[in-house]
Tab-separated table of C-alpha atoms in Angstrom:
chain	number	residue	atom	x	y	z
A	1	UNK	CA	8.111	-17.328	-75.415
A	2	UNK	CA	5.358	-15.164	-73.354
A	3	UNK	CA	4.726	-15.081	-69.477
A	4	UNK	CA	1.926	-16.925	-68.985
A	5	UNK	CA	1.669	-15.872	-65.532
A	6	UNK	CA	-2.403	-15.336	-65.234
A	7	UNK	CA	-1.481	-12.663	-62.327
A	8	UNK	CA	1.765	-11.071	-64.068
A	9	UNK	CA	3.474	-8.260	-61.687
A	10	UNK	CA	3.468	-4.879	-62.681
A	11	UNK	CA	7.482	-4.171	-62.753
A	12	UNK	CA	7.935	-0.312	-62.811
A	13	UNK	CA	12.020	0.303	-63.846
A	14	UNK	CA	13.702	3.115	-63.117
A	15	UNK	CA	17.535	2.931	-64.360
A	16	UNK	CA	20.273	3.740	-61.706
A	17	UNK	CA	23.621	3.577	-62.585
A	18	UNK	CA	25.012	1.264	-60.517
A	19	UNK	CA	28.367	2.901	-59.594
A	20	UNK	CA	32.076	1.027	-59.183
A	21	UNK	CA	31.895	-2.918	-59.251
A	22	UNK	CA	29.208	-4.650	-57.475
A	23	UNK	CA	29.410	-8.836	-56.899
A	24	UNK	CA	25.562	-9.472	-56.143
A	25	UNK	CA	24.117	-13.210	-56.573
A	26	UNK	CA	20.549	-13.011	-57.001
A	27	UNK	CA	18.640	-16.410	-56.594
A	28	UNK	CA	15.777	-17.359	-59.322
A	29	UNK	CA	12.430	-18.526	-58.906
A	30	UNK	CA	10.328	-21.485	-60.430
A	31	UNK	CA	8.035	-20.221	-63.104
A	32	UNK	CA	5.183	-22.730	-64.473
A	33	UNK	CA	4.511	-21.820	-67.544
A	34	UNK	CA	0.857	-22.959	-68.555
A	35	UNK	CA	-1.108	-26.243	-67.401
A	36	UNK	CA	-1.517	-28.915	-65.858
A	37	UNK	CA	1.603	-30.443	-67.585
A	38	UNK	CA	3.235	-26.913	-67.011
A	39	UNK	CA	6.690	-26.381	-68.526
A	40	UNK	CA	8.896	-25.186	-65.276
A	41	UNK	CA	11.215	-22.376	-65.927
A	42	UNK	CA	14.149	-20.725	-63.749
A	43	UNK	CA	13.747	-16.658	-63.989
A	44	UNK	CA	16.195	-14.337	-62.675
A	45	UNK	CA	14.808	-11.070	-64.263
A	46	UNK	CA	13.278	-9.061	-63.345
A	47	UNK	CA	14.340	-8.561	-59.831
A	48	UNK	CA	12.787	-6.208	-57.341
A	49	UNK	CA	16.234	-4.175	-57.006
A	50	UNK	CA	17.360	-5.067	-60.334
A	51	UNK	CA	14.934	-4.902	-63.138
A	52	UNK	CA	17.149	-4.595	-65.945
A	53	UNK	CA	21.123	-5.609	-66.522
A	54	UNK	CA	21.433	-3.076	-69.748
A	55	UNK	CA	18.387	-3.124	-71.608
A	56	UNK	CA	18.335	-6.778	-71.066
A	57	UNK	CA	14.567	-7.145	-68.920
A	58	UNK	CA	13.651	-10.462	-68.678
A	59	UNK	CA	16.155	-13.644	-68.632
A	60	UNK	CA	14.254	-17.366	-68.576
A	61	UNK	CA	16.250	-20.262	-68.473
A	62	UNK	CA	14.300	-23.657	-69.401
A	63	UNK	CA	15.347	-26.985	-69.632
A	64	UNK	CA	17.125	-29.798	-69.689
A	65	UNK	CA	13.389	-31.205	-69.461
A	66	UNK	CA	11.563	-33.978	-71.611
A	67	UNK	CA	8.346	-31.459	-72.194
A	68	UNK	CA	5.848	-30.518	-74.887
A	69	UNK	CA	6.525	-26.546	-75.624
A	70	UNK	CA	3.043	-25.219	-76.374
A	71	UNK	CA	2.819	-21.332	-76.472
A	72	UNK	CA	-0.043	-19.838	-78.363
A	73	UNK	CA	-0.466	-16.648	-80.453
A	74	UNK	CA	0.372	-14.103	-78.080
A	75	UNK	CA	1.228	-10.658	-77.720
A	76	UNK	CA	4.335	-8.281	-77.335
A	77	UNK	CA	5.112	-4.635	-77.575
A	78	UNK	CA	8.422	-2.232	-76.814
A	79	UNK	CA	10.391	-5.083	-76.591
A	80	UNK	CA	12.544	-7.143	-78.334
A	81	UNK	CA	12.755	-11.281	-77.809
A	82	UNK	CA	15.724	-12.988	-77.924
A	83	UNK	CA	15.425	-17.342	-77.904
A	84	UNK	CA	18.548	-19.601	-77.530
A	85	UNK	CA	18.168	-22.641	-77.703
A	86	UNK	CA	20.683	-25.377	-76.316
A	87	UNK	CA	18.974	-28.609	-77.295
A	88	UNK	CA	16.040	-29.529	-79.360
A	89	UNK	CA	14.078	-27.481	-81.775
A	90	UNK	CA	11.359	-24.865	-81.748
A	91	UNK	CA	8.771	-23.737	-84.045
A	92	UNK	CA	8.357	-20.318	-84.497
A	93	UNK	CA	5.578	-18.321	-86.197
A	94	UNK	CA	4.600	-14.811	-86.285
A	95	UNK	CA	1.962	-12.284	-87.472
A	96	UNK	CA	4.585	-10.935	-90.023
A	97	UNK	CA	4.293	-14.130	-91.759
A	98	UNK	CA	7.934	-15.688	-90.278
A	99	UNK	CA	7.551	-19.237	-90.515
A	100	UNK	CA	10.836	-21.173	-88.868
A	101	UNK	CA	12.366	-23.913	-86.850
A	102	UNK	CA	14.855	-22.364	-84.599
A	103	UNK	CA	17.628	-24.872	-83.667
A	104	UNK	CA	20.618	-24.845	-80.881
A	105	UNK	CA	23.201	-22.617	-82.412
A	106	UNK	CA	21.083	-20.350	-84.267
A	107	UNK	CA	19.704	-17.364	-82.828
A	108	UNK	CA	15.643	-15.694	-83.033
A	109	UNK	CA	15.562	-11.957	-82.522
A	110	UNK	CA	12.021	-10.670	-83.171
A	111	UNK	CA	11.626	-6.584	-83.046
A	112	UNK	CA	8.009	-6.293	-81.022
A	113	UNK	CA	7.772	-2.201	-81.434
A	114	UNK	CA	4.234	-1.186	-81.820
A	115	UNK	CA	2.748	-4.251	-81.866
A	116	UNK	CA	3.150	-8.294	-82.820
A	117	UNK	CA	1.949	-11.834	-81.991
A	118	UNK	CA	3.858	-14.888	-82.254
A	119	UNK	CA	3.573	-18.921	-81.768
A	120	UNK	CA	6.313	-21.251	-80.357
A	121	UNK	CA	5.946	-25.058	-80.486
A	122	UNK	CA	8.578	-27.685	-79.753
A	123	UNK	CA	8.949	-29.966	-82.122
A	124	UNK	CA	8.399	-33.677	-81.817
A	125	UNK	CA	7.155	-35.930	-78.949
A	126	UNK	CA	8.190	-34.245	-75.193
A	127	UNK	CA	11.279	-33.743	-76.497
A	128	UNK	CA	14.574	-33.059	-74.438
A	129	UNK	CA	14.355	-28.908	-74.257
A	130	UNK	CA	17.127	-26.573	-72.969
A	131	UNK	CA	17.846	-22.944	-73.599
A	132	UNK	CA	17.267	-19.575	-72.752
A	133	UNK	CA	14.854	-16.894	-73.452
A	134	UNK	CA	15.587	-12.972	-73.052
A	135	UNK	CA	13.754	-10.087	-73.555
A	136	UNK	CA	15.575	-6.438	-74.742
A	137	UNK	CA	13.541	-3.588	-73.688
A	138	UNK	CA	13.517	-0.930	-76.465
A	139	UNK	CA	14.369	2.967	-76.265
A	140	UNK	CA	11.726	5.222	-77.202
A	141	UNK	CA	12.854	5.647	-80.516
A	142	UNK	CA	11.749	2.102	-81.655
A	143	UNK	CA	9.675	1.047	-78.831
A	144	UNK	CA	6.726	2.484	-81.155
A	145	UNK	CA	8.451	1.379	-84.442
A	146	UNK	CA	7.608	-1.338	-87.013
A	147	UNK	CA	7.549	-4.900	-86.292
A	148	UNK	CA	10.725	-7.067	-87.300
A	149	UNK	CA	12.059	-10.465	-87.164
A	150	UNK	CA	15.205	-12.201	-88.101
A	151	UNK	CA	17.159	-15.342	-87.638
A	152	UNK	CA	20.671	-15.412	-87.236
A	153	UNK	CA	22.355	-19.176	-88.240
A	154	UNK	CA	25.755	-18.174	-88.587
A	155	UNK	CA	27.030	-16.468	-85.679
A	156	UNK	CA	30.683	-14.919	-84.945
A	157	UNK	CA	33.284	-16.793	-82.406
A	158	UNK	CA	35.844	-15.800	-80.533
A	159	UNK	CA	38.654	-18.570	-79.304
A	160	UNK	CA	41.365	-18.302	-77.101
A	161	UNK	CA	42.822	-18.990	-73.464
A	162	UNK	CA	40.697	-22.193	-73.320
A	163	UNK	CA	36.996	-20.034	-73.794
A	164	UNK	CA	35.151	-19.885	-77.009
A	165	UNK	CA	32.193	-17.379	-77.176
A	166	UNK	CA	29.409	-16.891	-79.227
A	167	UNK	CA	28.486	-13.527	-80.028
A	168	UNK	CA	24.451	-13.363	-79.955
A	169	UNK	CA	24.621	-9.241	-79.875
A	170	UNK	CA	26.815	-6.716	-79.501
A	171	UNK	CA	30.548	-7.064	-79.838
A	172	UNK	CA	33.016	-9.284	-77.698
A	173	UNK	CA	36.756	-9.739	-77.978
A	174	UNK	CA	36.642	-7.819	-81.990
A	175	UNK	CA	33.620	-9.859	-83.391
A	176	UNK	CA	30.300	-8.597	-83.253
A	177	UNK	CA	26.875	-10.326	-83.949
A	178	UNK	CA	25.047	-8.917	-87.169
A	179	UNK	CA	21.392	-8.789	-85.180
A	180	UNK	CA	19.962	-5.495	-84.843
A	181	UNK	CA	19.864	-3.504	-81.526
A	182	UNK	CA	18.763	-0.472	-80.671
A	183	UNK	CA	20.613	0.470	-77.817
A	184	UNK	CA	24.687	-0.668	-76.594
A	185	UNK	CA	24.363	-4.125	-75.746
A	186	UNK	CA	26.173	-7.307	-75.110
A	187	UNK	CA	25.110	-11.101	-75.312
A	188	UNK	CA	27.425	-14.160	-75.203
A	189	UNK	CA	27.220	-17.596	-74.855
A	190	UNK	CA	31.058	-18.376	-73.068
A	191	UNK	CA	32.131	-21.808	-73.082
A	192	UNK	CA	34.900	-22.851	-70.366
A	193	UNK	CA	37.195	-25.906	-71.216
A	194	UNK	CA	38.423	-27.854	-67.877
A	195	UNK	CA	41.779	-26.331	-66.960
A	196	UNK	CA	41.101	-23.086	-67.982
A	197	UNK	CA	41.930	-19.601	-65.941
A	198	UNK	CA	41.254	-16.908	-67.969
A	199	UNK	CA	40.555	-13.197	-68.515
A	200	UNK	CA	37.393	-11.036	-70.465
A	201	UNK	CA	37.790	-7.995	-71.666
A	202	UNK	CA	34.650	-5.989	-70.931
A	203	UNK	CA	33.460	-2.348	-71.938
A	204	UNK	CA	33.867	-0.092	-68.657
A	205	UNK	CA	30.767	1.909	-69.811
A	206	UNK	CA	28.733	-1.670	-69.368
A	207	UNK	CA	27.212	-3.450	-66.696
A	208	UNK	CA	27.247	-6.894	-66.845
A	209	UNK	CA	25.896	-10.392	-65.238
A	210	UNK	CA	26.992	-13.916	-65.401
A	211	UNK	CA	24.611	-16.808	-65.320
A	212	UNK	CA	25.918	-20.310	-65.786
A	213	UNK	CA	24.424	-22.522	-67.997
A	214	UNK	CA	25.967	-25.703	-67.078
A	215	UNK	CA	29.261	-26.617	-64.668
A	216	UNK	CA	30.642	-24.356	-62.105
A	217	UNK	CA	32.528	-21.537	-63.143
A	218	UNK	CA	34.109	-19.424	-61.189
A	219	UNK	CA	33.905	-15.373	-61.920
A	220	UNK	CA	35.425	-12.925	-59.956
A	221	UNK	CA	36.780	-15.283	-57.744
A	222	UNK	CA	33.509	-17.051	-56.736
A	223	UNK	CA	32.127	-20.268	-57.527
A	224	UNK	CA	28.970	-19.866	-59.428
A	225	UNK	CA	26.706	-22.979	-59.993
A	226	UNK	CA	23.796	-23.305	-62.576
A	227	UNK	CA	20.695	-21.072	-61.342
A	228	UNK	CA	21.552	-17.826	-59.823
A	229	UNK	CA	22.635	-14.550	-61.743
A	230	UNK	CA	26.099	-12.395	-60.647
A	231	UNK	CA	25.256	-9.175	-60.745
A	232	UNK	CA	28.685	-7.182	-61.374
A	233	UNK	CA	27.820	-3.989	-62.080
A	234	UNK	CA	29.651	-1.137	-63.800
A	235	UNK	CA	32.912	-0.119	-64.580
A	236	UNK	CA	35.532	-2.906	-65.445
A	237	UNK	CA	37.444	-3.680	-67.884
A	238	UNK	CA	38.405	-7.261	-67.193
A	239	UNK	CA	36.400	-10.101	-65.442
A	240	UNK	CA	38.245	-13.043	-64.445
A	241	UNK	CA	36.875	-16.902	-65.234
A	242	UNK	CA	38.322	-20.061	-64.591
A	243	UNK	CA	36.693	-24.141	-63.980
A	244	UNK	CA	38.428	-26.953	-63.169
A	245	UNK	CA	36.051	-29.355	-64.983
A	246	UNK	CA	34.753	-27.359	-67.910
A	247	UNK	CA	31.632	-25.024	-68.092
A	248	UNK	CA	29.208	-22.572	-70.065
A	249	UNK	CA	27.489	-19.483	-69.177
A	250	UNK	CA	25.733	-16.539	-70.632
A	251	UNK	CA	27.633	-13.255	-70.811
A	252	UNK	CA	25.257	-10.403	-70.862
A	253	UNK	CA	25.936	-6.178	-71.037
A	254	UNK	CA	25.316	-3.061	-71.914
A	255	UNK	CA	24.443	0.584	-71.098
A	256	UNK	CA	22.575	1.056	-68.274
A	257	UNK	CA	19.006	1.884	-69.869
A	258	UNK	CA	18.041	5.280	-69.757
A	259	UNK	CA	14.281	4.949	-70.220
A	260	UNK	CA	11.774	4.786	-67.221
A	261	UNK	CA	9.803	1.918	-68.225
A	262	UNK	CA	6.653	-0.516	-67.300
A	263	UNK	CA	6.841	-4.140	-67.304
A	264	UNK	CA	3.691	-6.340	-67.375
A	265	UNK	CA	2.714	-9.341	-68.931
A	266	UNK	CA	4.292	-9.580	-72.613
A	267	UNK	CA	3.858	-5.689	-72.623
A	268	UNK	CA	6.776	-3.065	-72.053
A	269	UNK	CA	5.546	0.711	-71.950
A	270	UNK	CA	6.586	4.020	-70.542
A	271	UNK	CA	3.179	4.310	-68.674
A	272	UNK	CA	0.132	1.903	-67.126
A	273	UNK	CA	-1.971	3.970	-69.323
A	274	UNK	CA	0.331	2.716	-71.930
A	275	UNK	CA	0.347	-0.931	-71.366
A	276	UNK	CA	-3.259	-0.853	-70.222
A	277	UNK	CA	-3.695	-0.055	-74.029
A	278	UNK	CA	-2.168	-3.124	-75.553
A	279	UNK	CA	-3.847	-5.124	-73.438
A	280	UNK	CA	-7.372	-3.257	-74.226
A	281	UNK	CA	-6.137	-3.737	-78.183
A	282	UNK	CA	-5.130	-7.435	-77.547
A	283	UNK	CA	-8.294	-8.182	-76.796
A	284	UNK	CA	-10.700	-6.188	-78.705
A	285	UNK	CA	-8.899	-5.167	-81.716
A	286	UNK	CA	-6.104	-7.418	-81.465
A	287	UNK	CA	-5.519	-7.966	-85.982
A	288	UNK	CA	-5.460	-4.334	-86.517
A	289	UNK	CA	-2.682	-3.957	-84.221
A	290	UNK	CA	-1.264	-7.583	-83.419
A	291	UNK	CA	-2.232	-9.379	-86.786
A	292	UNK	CA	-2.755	-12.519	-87.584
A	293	UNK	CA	-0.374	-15.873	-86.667
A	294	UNK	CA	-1.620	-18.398	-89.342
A	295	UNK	CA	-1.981	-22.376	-88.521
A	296	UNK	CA	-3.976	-21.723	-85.360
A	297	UNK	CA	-7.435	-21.632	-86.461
A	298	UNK	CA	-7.629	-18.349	-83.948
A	299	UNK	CA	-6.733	-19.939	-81.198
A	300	UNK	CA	-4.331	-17.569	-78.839
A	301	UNK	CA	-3.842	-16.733	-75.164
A	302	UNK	CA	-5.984	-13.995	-73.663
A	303	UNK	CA	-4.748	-11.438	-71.659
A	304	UNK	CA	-5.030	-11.820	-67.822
A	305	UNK	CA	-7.046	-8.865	-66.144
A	306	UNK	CA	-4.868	-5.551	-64.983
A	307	UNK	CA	-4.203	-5.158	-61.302
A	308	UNK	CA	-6.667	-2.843	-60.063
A	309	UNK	CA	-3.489	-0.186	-59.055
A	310	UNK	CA	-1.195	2.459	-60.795
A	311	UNK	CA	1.994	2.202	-58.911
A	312	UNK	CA	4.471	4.354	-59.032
A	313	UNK	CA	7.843	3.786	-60.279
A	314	UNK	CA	9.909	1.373	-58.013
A	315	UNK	CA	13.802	2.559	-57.777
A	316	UNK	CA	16.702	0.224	-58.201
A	317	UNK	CA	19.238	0.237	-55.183
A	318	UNK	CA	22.425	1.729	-56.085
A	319	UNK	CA	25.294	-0.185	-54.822
């Protein structure tokens, strides 16, 4: 999925350790995403004191919605996209020649690095849509690399004290997901059976954030409902969850990310000069760096115009 946003924020990260436990909710905000007959999304990253949870950079959550999905060719570079879906069934095609229907249990990773352009298209007429869609910002030693993609339809569970998880990346609880990484990272989908009080064990060296998917769970001894993200920082070991009527949420982690890097649009860089590249190649010599997605006759999304600034790096809060 891009951000269609046709005036996209320049998000400047600069990684702070955030010391000792934190227990931060952090609200989202309603994201149309092309149209008249836009398709609404809920985004909780990036936030203006927390731009990245790991390397994780960009967390949308769509859905449940009756709604066409129609994203265009489109750029990405230095990142890496990661699509979930819960329900229904997305088309996915890509300048590398991927051609694939992405369905709820099966994961997408697609390796951006120097350059790629991919399509996504629901399938079917406004059908029922629900999932999520992250973006992994990559170190520099791949953020230039080669282009990649891979689909992942049989993915490792762990079961026990009333949770199963699905291991998207990373390792949880002794399995870990075979999709490729590039930096120490964690991504789980949790399910929460009614009844259940329960304890995770989590990498001390992470930080990590919760966002329920559907029910209330409670995590660290607050109620969380469907929307916001918990923030919980570094350094634990063990996060309790319970629910009284069953729930899901999204587990993710890692290493705090030790690159100062440049959000904007569907571009991650280490510089404006950088992403004010990509854009410049998207549109004037976008098949010698993008290539070509085939079945669209040409047809793609065009770059909005740069903000007529070079900020400075913005600083996350330490807690």
């Amino acid at each position: 999925m891009t951000n269609l946003d046709v005036r996209p924020d320049e998000t400047l990260c600069h990684p702070v350790l955030q010391r000792g436990r934190v227990h931060r909710v952090l609200e989202p905000r309603d994201v149309p995403l092309g149209g008249l007959r836009a398709m609404q999304v809920s985004r909780t990253l990036p936030q203006r004191d927390l731009p990245l949870v790991g390397a994780w950079c960009f967390l949308d959550r769509f859905g449940p919605d009756r709604t066409d999905m129609r994203v265009l060719p489109h750029p990405h570079t230095g990142l890496q996209t990661v699509t979930w879906p819960l329900t229904g069934e997305i088309h996915h095609r890509d300048s590398l020649g991927s051609d694939v229907v992405v369905r709820p249990g099966e994961l997408n990773i697609m390796t951006a690095g120097h350059g790629i352009a991919h399509s996504e298209m629901s399938l079917g007429d406004r059908p029922l849509l629900d999932g999520a869609q992250l973006w992994v910002a990559l170190p520099a030693s791949a953020a230039d690399g080669p282009a990649a993609f891979a689909q992942h339809r049989d993915l490792p569970r762990v079961t026990g004290d009333g949770l199963v998880a699905t291991v998207l990346v990373g390792e949880l609880g002794g399995a870990a997901s075979d999709a490729v990484v590039h930096t120490p990272l964690l991504g789980a989908d949790v399910e929460v059976a009614p009844g259940t009080t329960a304890q995770l064990r989590l990498r001390r060296d992470f930080e990590h954030a919760v966002l329920v998917l559907a029910g209330d769970v409670t995590v660290d001894g607050a109620v969380l409902p469907a929307g916001p993200l918990l923030y919980l920082g570094a350094g634990r070991d063990r996060l309790a969850v319970a629910s009284g009527a069953g729930g899901r949420f999204l587990l993710l982690g890692g290493e705090p990310f030790a690159d100062e890097i440049v959000m904007w649009w569907n571009f991650v860089g280490r510089s404006h000069e950088e992403v004010a590249r990509a854009r410049h190649d998207w549109e004037h010599a976008r098949e010698e760096r993008f290539g070509v997605v085939d079945g669209h006759d040409g047809a793609r999304i065009p770059a909005p115009e740069l903000p007529n600034v070079h900020l400075t790096p913005r600083r996350r809060r330490a807690d």
